[in-house]
Coordinates of C-alpha atoms in Angstrom, one line a residue:
M218 CA 55.3 29.4 17.8
P219 CA 58.2 27.1 18.9
Q220 CA 59.2 26.6 15.3
V221 CA 59.2 30.4 14.6
I222 CA 61.1 31.2 17.8
G223 CA 63.6 28.4 16.9
H224 CA 64.2 29.9 13.5
F225 CA 64.2 33.7 14.4
G226 CA 65.2 33.5 18.1
Q227 CA 62.3 35.6 19.3
V228 CA 58.8 36.9 18.3
D229 CA 57.5 40.4 19.0
A230 CA 54.1 40.2 17.4
V231 CA 51.4 37.9 15.9
V232 CA 49.0 38.8 13.2
N233 CA 46.1 36.4 13.1
N234 CA 44.9 36.5 9.5
A235 CA 44.0 32.9 8.5
S236 CA 40.4 31.9 8.7
T237 CA 37.7 29.5 7.6
F238 CA 35.0 31.2 5.5
E239 CA 32.3 28.7 4.5
H240 CA 28.7 29.6 3.8
D241 CA 25.8 28.7 6.1
G242 CA 22.7 30.4 7.3
A243 CA 20.3 30.2 10.1
A244 CA 18.5 27.3 8.4
S245 CA 21.6 25.3 7.5
F246 CA 23.6 26.1 10.8
S247 CA 25.2 23.1 12.5
F248 CA 27.3 22.6 15.5
A249 CA 29.9 21.1 13.2
A250 CA 30.1 24.2 11.1
L251 CA 30.3 26.4 14.1
E252 CA 33.0 24.4 15.8
K253 CA 35.1 24.4 12.6
H254 CA 34.8 28.2 12.3
M255 CA 35.4 28.8 16.0
R256 CA 38.4 26.5 16.1
S257 CA 40.2 28.3 13.3
N258 CA 38.8 31.9 13.5
A259 CA 38.8 32.4 17.2
G260 CA 40.4 29.5 19.1
A261 CA 43.7 29.5 17.1
A262 CA 44.1 33.2 17.5
I263 CA 43.6 33.1 21.2
V264 CA 46.1 30.2 21.6
L265 CA 48.6 32.2 19.5
A266 CA 48.1 35.3 21.7
Q267 CA 48.7 33.1 24.8
A268 CA 51.8 31.7 23.3
L269 CA 53.2 35.2 22.4
H270 CA 52.4 36.4 26.0
A271 CA 54.2 33.4 27.5
H272 CA 57.2 33.9 25.2
V273 CA 57.4 37.6 26.1
L274 CA 57.1 36.9 29.8
A275 CA 60.0 34.4 29.5
R276 CA 62.1 36.9 27.6
L277 CA 61.5 39.6 30.1
A278 CA 62.3 37.3 33.0
A279 CA 65.6 36.2 31.4
S280 CA 66.6 39.7 30.5
A281 CA 68.0 42.5 32.6
V282 CA 66.6 45.0 30.1
A283 CA 63.6 46.9 31.3
E284 CA 60.2 46.1 29.7
Q285 CA 59.3 48.2 26.7
T286 CA 55.6 48.9 27.2
G287 CA 53.7 48.6 23.9
R288 CA 56.4 46.8 22.0
F289 CA 54.7 43.4 21.8
A290 CA 51.3 43.0 20.0
V291 CA 48.7 40.8 18.6
V292 CA 46.6 41.9 15.7
N293 CA 43.4 40.0 14.9
L294 CA 41.8 40.3 11.4
L295 CA 38.1 40.7 11.8
D296 CA 35.4 41.8 9.3
Q297 CA 33.3 44.9 8.8
K298 CA 30.4 42.3 8.8
L299 CA 30.4 42.6 12.6
W300 CA 29.1 46.2 12.4
N301 CA 26.8 45.4 9.4
Q302 CA 25.3 42.0 10.2
N303 CA 23.3 39.9 7.9
P304 CA 22.4 36.2 8.2
D305 CA 24.8 34.9 5.5
F306 CA 28.0 33.1 6.6
F307 CA 26.4 32.6 10.0
S308 CA 29.1 30.5 11.7
Y309 CA 31.9 32.6 10.2
T310 CA 30.3 35.8 11.6
L311 CA 29.7 34.2 15.0
S312 CA 33.4 33.1 15.1
K313 CA 34.6 36.6 14.2
A314 CA 32.2 38.1 16.8
A315 CA 33.8 35.8 19.4
L316 CA 37.3 36.9 18.3
E317 CA 36.2 40.6 18.5
A318 CA 35.1 40.0 22.1
A319 CA 38.3 38.1 22.8
N320 CA 40.2 41.3 21.7
T321 CA 38.9 43.1 24.7
M322 CA 39.4 40.3 27.1
L323 CA 42.9 39.5 25.9
A324 CA 43.9 43.2 25.9
I325 CA 43.0 43.3 29.6
A326 CA 44.5 39.9 30.4
L327 CA 47.8 40.3 28.6
A328 CA 48.5 43.9 29.6
P329 CA 50.9 45.5 30.2
Q330 CA 53.2 43.2 28.2
V331 CA 51.2 42.5 25.1
R332 CA 48.7 44.8 23.3
V333 CA 45.8 43.4 21.3
V334 CA 44.2 45.2 18.4
G335 CA 41.6 44.2 15.8
V336 CA 41.6 45.2 12.1
A337 CA 38.3 44.9 10.3
P338 CA 38.5 45.2 6.5
G339 CA 35.6 45.5 4.2
L340 CA 35.3 43.8 0.8
T341 CA 39.0 43.6 -0.1
L342 CA 39.5 40.5 -2.3
T343 CA 37.3 38.8 -4.8
S344 CA 36.4 35.1 -4.7
H345 CA 35.1 32.3 -6.8
L346 CA 31.6 33.6 -5.9
L347 CA 32.1 37.0 -7.7
S348 CA 33.0 37.9 -11.2
E349 CA 35.6 40.7 -11.6
E350 CA 32.8 43.1 -12.8
K351 CA 30.5 42.3 -9.9
F352 CA 33.4 42.6 -7.4
E353 CA 34.3 46.1 -8.8
A354 CA 30.7 47.2 -8.6
L355 CA 30.3 46.0 -5.0
H356 CA 33.7 47.4 -4.0
K357 CA 32.3 50.9 -4.8
L358 CA 29.3 50.5 -2.4
S359 CA 30.5 52.6 0.4
P360 CA 30.4 56.2 1.5
L361 CA 33.9 56.8 0.1
G362 CA 33.1 55.1 -3.2
R363 CA 35.7 52.3 -2.5
S364 CA 36.3 49.7 0.1
S365 CA 39.6 48.5 1.3
N366 CA 42.4 47.0 -0.8
P367 CA 45.3 44.8 0.4
A368 CA 47.6 47.8 0.8
D369 CA 45.1 49.6 3.0
V370 CA 44.7 46.5 5.2
A371 CA 48.5 46.0 5.4
A372 CA 49.0 49.7 6.3
T373 CA 46.4 49.4 9.0
V374 CA 48.0 46.3 10.5
K375 CA 51.4 48.0 10.4
F376 CA 49.9 51.1 12.2
A377 CA 48.4 48.8 14.9
L378 CA 51.7 47.1 15.4
E379 CA 53.7 50.3 15.7
N380 CA 51.3 52.4 17.8
A381 CA 52.4 51.6 21.3
S382 CA 49.4 53.2 22.9
M383 CA 46.7 51.2 21.2
T384 CA 45.0 48.1 22.7
G385 CA 41.6 46.7 23.1
T386 CA 40.1 48.3 20.1
T387 CA 39.3 47.6 16.5
L388 CA 40.1 49.7 13.4
L389 CA 37.6 49.5 10.6
V390 CA 39.2 49.9 7.2
D391 CA 36.3 49.5 4.8
G392 CA 35.6 52.8 3.1
G393 CA 32.7 53.2 5.5
Q394 CA 30.8 50.0 4.4
H395 CA 30.0 49.3 8.1
L396 CA 27.8 52.5 8.0
M397 CA 25.5 51.0 5.3
K398 CA 22.9 48.3 5.7
F399 CA 23.3 45.3 3.4
E400 CA 20.7 42.6 3.6
R401 CA 23.1 39.9 2.2
D402 CA 26.8 39.2 2.2
F403 CA 28.6 40.9 -0.7
S404 CA 29.3 37.5 -2.3
L405 CA 25.6 36.8 -2.5
M406 CA 24.3 40.2 -3.6

């Protein structure tokens, strides 16, 4: 945060998108895997939200300008997996569940200066675990016949950043995949 503020002079929002996504399950779970996922997927996002809040408070204290309620925001990228759980990517899912709970707590703690919103995409990008054909077939497994694409996710993040009345909630952008029960993670189906 200090480097970004040093370069741009101020920060109005943080989008926490980076995450660790490594496979484990109930049988292969370890504290080391959980700690790695929690550190990057939940802890880092919370620390960045704290840093934004401190920066906003300092700006408001140094300014004679009245506070603009709803202007400052944190958006945390989550996963539709939280509403459609399966035992794959166990530590990853636990860390995203912690971040989703942190959304609520941070929305309360950082108000009224900073809003906190979650965005939970469905299957959006392929990986080394899926062929292009398999990805396309899985992408269609939703009530709308398609999951999210990068433009959908970006538009939802933009909406969350611009909507000054939204905090403490999560927007699912997954074509309805969270409404369906999948026994495995998409990458292992």
